[in-house]
mmCIF file of C-alpha atoms and ligand atoms in Angstrom:
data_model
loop_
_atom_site.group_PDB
_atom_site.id
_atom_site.type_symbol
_atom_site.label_atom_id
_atom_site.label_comp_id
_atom_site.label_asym_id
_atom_site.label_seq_id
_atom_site.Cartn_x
_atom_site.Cartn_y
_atom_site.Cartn_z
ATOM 1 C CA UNK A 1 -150.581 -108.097 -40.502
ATOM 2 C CA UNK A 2 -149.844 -104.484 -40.029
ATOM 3 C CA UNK A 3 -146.604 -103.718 -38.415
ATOM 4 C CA UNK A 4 -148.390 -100.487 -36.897
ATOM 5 C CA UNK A 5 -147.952 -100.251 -32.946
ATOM 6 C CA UNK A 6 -149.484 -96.579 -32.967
ATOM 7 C CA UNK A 7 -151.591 -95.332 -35.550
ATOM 8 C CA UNK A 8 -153.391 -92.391 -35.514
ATOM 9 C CA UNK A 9 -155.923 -90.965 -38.470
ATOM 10 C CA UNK A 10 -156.616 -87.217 -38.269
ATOM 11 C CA UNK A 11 -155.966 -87.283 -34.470
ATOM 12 C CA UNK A 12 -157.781 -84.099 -32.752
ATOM 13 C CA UNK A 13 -158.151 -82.960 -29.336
ATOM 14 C CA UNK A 14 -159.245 -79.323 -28.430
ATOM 15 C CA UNK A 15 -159.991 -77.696 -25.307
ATOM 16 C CA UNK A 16 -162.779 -75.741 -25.577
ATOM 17 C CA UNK A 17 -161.530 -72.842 -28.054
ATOM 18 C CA UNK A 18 -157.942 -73.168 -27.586
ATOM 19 C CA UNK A 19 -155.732 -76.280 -29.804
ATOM 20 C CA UNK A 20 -154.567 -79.278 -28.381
ATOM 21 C CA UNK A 21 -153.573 -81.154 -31.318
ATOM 22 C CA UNK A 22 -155.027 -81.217 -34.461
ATOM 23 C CA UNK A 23 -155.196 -83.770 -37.432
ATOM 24 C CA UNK A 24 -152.082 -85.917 -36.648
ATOM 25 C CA UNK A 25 -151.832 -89.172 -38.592
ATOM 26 C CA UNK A 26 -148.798 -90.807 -37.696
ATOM 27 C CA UNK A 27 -147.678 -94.552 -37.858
ATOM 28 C CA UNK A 28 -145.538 -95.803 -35.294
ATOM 29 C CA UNK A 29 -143.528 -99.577 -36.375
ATOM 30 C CA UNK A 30 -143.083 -102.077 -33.954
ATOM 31 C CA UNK A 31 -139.625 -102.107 -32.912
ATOM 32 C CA UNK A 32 -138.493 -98.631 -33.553
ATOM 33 C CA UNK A 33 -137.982 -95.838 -30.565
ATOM 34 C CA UNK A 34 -140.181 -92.997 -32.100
ATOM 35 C CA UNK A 35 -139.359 -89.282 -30.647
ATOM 36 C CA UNK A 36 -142.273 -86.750 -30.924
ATOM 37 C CA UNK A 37 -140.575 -83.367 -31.074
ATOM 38 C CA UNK A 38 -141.870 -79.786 -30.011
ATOM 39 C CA UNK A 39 -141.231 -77.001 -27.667
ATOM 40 C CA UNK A 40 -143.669 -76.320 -24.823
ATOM 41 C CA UNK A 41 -146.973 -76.378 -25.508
ATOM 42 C CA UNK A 42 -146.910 -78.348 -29.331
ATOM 43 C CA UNK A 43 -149.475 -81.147 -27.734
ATOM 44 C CA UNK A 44 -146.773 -84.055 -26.708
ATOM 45 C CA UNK A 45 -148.558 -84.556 -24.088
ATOM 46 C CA UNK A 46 -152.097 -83.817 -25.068
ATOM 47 C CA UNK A 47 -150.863 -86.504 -27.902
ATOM 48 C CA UNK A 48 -150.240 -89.022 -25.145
ATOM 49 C CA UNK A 49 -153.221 -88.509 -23.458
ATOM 50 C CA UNK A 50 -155.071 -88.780 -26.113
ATOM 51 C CA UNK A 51 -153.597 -91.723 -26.937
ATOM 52 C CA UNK A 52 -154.293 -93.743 -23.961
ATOM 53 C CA UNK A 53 -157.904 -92.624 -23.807
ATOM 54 C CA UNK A 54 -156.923 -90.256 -20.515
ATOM 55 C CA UNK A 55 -158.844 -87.892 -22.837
ATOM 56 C CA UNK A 56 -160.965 -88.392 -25.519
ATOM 57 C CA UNK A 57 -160.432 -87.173 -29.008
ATOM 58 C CA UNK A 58 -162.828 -84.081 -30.642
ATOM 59 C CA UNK A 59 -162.314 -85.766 -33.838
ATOM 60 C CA UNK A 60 -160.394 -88.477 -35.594
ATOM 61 C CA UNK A 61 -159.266 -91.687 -34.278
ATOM 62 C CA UNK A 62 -156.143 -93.979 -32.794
ATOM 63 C CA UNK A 63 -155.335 -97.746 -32.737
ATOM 64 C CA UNK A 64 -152.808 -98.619 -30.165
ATOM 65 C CA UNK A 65 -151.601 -102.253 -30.498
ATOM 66 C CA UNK A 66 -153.968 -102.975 -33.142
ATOM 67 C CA UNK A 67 -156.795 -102.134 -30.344
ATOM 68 C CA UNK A 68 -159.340 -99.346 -30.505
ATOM 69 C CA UNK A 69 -157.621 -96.228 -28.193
ATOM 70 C CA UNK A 70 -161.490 -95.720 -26.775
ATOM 71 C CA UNK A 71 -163.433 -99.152 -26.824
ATOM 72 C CA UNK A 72 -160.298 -101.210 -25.935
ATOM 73 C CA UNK A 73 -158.250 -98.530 -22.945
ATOM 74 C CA UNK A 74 -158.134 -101.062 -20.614
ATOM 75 C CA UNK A 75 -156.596 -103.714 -22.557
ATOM 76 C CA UNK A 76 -154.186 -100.848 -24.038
ATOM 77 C CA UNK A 77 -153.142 -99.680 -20.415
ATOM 78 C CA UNK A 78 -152.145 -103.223 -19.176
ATOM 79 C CA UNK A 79 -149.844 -104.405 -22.472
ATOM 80 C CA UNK A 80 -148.137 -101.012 -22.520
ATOM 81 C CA UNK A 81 -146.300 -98.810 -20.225
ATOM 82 C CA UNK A 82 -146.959 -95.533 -19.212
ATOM 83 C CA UNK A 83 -145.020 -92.590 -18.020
ATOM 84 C CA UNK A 84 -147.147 -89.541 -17.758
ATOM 85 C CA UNK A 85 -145.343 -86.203 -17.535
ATOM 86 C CA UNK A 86 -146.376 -85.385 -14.161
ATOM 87 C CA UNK A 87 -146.029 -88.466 -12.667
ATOM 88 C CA UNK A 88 -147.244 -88.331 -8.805
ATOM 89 C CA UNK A 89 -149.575 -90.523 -7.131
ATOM 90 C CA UNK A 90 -149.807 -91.091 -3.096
ATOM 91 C CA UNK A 91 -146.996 -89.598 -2.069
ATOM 92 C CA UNK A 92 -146.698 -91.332 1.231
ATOM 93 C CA UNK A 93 -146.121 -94.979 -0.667
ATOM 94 C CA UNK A 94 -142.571 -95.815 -0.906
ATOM 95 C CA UNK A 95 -141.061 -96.422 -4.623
ATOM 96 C CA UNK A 96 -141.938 -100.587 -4.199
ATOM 97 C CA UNK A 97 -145.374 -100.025 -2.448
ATOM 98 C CA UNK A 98 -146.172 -98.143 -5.663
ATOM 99 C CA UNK A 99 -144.708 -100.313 -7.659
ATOM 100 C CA UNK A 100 -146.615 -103.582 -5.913
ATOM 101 C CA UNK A 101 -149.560 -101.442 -6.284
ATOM 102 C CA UNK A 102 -149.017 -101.619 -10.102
ATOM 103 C CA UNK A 103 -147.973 -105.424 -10.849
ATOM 104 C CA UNK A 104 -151.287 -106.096 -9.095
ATOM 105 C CA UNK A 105 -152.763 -103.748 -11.671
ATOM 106 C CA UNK A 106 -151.501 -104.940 -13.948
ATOM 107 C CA UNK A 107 -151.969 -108.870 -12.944
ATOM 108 C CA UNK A 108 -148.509 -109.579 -11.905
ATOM 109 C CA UNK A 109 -147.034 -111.384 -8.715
ATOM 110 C CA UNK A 110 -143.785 -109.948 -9.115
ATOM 111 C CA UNK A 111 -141.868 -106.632 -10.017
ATOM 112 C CA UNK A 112 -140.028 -108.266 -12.878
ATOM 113 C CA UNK A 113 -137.090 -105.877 -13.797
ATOM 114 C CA UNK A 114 -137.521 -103.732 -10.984
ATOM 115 C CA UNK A 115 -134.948 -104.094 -8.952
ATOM 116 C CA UNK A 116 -132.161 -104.061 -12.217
ATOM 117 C CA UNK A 117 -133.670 -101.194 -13.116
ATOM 118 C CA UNK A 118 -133.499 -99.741 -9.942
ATOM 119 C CA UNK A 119 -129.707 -100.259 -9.451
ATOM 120 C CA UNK A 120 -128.676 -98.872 -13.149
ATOM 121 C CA UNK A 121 -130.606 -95.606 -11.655
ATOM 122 C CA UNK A 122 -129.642 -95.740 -8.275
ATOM 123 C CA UNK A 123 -132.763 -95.389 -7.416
ATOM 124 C CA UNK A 124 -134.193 -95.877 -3.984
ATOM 125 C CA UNK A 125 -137.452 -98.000 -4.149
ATOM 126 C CA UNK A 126 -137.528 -97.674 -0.055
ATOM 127 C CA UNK A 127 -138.408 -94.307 1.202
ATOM 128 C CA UNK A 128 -141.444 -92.797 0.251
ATOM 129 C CA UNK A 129 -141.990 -90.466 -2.683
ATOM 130 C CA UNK A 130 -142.230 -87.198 -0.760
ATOM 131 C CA UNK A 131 -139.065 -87.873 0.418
ATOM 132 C CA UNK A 132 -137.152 -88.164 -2.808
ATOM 133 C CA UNK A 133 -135.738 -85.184 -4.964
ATOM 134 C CA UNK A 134 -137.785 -84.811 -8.554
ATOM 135 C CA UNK A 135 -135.405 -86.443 -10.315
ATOM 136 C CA UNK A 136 -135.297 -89.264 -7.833
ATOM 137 C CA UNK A 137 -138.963 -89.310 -8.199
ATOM 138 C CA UNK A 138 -138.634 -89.536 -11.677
ATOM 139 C CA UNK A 139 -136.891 -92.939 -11.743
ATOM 140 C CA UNK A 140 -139.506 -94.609 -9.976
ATOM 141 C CA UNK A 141 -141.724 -93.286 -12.494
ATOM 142 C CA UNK A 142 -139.388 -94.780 -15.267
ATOM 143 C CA UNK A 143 -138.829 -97.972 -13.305
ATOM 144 C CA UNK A 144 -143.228 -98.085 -13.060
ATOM 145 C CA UNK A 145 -143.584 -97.565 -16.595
ATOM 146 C CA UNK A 146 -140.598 -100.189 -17.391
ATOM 147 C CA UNK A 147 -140.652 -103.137 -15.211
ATOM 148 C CA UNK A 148 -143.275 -105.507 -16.639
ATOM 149 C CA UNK A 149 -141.226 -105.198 -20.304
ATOM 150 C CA UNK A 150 -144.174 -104.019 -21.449
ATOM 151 C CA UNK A 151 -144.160 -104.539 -25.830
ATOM 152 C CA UNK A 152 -145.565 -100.545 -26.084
ATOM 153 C CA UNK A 153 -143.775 -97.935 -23.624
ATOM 154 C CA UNK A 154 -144.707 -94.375 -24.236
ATOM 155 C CA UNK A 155 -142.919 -91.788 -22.309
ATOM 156 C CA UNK A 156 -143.746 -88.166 -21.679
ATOM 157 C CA UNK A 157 -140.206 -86.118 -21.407
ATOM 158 C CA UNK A 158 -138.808 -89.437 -19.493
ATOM 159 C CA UNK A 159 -135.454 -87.463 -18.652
ATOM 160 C CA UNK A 160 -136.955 -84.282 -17.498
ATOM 161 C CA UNK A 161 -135.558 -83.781 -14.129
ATOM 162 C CA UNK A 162 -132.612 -86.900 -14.833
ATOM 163 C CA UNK A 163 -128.707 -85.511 -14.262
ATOM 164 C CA UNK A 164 -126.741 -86.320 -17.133
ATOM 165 C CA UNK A 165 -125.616 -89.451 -16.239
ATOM 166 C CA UNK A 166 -129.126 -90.740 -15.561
ATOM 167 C CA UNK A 167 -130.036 -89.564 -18.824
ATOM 168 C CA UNK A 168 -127.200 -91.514 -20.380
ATOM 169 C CA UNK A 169 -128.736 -94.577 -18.510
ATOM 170 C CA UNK A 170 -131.955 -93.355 -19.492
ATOM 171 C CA UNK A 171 -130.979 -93.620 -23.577
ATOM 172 C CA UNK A 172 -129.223 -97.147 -22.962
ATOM 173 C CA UNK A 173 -132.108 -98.628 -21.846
ATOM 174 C CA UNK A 174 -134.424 -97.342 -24.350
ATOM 175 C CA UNK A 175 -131.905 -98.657 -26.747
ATOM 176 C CA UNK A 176 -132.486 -102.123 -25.237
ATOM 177 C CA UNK A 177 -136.019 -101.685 -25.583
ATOM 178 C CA UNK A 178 -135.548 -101.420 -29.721
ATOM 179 C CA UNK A 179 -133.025 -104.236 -29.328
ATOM 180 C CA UNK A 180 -135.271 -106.415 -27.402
ATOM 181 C CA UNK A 181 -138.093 -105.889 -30.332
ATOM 182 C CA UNK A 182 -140.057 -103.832 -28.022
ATOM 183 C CA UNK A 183 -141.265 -100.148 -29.121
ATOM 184 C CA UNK A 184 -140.652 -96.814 -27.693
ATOM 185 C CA UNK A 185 -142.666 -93.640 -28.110
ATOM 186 C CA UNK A 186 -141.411 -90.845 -26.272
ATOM 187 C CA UNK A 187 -141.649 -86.976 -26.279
ATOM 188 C CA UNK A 188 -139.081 -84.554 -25.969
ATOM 189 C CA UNK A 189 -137.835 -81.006 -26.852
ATOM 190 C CA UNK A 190 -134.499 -81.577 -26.862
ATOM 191 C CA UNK A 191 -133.454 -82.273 -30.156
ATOM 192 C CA UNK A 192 -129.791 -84.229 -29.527
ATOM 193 C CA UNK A 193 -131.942 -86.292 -27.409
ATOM 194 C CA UNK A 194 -133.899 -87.540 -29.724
ATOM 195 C CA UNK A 195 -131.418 -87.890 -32.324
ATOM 196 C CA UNK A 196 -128.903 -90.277 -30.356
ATOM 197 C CA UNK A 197 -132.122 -92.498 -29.139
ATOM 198 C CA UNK A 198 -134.610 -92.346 -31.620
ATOM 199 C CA UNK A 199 -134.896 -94.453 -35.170
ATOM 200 C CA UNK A 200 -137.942 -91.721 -36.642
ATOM 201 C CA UNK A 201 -138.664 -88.311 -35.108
ATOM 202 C CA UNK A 202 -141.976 -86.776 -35.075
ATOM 203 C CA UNK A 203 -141.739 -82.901 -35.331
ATOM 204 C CA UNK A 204 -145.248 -81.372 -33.662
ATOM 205 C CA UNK A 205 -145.418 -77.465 -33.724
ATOM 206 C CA UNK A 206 -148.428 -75.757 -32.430
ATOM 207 C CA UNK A 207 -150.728 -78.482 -32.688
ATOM 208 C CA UNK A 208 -149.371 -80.149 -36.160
ATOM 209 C CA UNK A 209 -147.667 -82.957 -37.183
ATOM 210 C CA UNK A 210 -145.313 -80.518 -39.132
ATOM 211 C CA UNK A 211 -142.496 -83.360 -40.416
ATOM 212 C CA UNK A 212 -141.778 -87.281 -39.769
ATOM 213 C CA UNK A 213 -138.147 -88.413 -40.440
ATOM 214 C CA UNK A 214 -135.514 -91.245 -40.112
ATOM 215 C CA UNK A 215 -133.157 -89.749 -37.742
ATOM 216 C CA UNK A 216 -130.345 -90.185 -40.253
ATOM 217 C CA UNK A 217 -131.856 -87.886 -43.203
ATOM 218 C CA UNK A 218 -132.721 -85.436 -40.184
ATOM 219 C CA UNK A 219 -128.943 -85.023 -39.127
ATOM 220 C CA UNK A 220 -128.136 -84.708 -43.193
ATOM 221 C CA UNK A 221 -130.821 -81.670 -43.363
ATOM 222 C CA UNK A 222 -130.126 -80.153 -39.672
ATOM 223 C CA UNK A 223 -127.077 -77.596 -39.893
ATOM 224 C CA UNK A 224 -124.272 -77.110 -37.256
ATOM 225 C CA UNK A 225 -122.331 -74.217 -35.803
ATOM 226 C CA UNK A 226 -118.946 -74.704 -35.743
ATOM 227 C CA UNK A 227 -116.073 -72.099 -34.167
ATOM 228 C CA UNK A 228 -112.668 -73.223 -34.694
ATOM 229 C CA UNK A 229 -109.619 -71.483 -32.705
ATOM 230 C CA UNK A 230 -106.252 -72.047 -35.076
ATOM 231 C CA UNK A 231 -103.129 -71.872 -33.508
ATOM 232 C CA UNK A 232 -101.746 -69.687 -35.957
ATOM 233 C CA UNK A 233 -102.994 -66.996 -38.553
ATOM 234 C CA UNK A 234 -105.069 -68.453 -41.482
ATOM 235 C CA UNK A 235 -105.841 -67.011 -44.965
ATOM 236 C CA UNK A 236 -108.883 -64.949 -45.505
ATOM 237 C CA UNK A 237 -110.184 -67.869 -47.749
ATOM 238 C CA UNK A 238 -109.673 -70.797 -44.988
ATOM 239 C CA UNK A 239 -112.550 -73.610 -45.350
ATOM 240 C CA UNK A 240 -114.130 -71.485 -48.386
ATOM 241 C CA UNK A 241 -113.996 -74.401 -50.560
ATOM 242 C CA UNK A 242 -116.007 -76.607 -48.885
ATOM 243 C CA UNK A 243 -118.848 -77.076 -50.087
ATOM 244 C CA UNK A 244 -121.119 -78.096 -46.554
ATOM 245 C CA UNK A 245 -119.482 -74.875 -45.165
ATOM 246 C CA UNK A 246 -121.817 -71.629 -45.080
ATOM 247 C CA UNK A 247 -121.600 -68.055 -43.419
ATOM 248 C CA UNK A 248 -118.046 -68.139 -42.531
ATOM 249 C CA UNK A 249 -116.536 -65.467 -40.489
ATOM 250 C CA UNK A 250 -113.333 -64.968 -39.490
ATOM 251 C CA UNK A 251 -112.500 -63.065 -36.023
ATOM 252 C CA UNK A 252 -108.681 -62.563 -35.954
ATOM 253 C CA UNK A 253 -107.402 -66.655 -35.862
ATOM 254 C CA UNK A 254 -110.959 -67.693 -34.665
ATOM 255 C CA UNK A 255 -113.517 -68.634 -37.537
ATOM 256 C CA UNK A 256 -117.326 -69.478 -36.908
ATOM 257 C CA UNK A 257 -119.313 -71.226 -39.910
ATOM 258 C CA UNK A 258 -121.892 -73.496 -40.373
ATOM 259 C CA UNK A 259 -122.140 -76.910 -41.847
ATOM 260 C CA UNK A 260 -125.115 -78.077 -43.933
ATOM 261 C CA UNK A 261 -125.111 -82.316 -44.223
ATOM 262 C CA UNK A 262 -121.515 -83.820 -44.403
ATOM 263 C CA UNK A 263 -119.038 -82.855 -42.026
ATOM 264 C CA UNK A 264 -116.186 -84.794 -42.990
ATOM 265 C CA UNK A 265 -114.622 -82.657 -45.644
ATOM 266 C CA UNK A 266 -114.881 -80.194 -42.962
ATOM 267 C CA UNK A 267 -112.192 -82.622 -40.883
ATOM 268 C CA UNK A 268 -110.770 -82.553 -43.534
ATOM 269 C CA UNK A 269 -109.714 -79.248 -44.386
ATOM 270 C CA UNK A 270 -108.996 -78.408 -40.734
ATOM 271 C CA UNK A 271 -106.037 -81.193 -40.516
ATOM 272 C CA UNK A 272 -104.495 -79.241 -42.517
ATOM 273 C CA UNK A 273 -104.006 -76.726 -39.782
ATOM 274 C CA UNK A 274 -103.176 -76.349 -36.055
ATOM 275 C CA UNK A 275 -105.997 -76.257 -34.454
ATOM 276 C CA UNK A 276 -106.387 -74.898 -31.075
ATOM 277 C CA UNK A 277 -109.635 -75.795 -30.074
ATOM 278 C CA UNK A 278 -113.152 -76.669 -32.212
ATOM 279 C CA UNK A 279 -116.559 -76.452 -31.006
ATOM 280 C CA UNK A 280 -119.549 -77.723 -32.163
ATOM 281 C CA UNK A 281 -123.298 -77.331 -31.472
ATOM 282 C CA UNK A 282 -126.358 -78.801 -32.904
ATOM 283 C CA UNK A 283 -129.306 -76.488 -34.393
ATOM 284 C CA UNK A 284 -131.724 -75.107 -31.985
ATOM 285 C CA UNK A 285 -135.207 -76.321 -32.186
ATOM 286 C CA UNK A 286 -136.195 -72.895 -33.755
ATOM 287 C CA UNK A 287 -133.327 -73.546 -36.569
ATOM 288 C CA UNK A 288 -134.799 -77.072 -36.983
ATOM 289 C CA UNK A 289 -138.335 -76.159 -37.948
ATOM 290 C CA UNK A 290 -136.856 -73.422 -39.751
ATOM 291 C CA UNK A 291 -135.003 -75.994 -41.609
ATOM 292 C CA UNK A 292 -138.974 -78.148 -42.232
ATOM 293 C CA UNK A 293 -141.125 -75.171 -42.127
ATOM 294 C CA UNK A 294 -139.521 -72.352 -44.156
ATOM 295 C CA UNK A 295 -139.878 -69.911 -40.714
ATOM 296 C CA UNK A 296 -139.124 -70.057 -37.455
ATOM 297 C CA UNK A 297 -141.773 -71.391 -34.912
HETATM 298 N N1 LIG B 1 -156.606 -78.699 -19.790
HETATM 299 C C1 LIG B 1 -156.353 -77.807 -20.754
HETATM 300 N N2 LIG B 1 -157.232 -76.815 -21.023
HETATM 301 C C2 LIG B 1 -157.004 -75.915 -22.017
HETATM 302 N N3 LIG B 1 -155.922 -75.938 -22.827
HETATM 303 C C3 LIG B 1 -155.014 -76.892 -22.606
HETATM 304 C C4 LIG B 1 -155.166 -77.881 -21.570
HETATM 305 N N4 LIG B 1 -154.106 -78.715 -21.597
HETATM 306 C C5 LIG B 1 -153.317 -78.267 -22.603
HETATM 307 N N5 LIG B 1 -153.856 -77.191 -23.204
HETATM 308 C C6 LIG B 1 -153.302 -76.456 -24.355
HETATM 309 O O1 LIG B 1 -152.989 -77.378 -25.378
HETATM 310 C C7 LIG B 1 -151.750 -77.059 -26.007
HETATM 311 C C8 LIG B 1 -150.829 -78.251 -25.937
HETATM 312 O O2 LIG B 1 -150.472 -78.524 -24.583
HETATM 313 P P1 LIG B 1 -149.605 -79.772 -24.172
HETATM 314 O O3 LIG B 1 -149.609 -79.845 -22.699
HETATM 315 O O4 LIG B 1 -150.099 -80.957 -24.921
HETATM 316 O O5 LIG B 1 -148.169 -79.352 -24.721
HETATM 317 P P2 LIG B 1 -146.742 -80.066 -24.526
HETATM 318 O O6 LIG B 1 -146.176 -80.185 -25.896
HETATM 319 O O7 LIG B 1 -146.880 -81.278 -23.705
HETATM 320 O O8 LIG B 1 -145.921 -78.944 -23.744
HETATM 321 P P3 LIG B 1 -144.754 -79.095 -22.617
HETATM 322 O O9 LIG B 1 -143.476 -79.259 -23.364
HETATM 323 O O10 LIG B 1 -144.814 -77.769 -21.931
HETATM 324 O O11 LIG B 1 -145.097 -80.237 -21.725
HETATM 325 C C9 LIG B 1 -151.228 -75.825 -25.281
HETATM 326 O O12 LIG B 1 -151.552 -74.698 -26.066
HETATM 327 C C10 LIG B 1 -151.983 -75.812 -23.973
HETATM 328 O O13 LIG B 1 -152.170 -74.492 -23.520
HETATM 329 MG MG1 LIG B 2 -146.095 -81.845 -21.916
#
């Protein structure tokens, strides 16, 4: 039996002239949280669509759950979960309404996780949506997508709009998901993101599945910018010998570098100083396909 939750075989959608996305084949395991990477306008979301038959493919094909993405939609929409990225329906239903609206959709008598779900996002499922902030909004779009513990969830940037400590929540429960044998696929361009949540990235760029990678051997290939503030005056050589260290300069008793794949020799060397204060950033998304792609996007 194939292990496949999402599969995809030269996936194409175009509008008209202009590209949607174009000949992704991608696998997607049961069990794993998959990210699907790219800046605005890549095709995340054309991808999604696409995938749940919301539109229909130029050319190519998907299987979602072992089913047919066309011929079996229906059947696809009520074992999965759905969060599309512009998630608004009749405003004037409050957060339950809409969420008794879909159990009955979806065959159910009850809201299942709901209300758990709610409280972890402090969420309010009573007012209606017009009333609620985007972000708040947001949450009851999670919570619809979520509450039936649906085997499939796919996600379209589930923690746009989400504060950070919503989007801490956010991460946990996706993590639960994985844990619970269930399988995430969500889209995102932010790159830490999808590094602390997701098992296998996706990296789409302009229409193309440029790059598909275990999380791990992405963090190995990604560089990081590192400025270090030493409490007193270092040698012109400081951190030369490491070998992950690259385009050091040194500003007075400040030094900026970057790190290519291990950082621990890194911590290393710097214990053997005072060190005021260290900062460190991940790549951008631009340094990331530059990283896949030879160029940036
Ligand atoms: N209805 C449409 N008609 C024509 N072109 C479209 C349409 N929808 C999307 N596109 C084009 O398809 C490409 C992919 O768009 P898509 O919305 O899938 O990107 P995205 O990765 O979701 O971006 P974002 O991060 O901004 O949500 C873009 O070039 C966009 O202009
Ligand atoms: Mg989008």
């Amino acid at each position: 039996m194939s292990t496949a939750v999402i599969e995809t075989d030269r996936l194409s959608k175009r509008y008209g002239s202009s590209r949607g996305i174009s000949d992704v084949t991608l696998r997607v395991r049961r069990g794993e949280v998959f990210g699907f990477l790219g800046p605005n306008g890549a095709g995340k979301t054309t991808m999604i669509r696409t995938l749940l038959d919301l539109l229909h493919p130029t050319s190519g094909s998907a299987r979602v759950l072992g089913l047919d993405s066309r011929r079996d939609s229906r059947a696809i929409r009520a074992r999965s979960g759905n969060l599309p990225g512009d998630f608004a329906y009749d405003e004037r239903l409050t957060g339950r309404e809409l969420l008794a609206f879909f159990a009955a959709v979806r065959g159910r008598r009850d809201l299942g996780v709901a209300q758990a779900l709610a409280e972890r996002f402090e969420a309010d499922l009573s007012r209606p949506l017009h009333e609620l902030s985007r972000g708040n909004r947001q949450k009851v779009g999670l919570i619809q997508a979520l509450f039936h513990e649906p085997e499939l969830v796919i996600l379209d940037e589930p923690t746009s709009g989400l504060d950070p400590l919503m989007q801490e929540e956010f991460l946990r429960v996706a993590a639960e998901q994985r844990e619970a044998g269930r399988t995430v696929f969500l889209s995102s361009h932010d790159l830490d993101e999808v590094q602390r949540v997701c098992d296998r990235v996706g990296i789409v760029r302009e229409g193309r599945l440029i790059a598909v990678e275990e999380v791990a051997a992405m963090r190995e290939r990604a560089l990081r910018h590192v400025t270090v503030r030493f409490a007193d005056p270092v040698s012109d050589g400081v951190l030369a010998d490491v070998p992950s260290v690259e385009h050091r300069e040194l500003d007075g008793r400040t030094l900026r570098f970057r790190v290519r794949g291990e950082i621990d020799g890194v911590v290393k060397a710097l214990a053997r100083h005072r060190v005021e204060d260290v900062e460190i950033t991940r790549p951008t998304l631009d340094e990331l396909f530059l990283a896949y792609y030879g160029r940036p996007s």
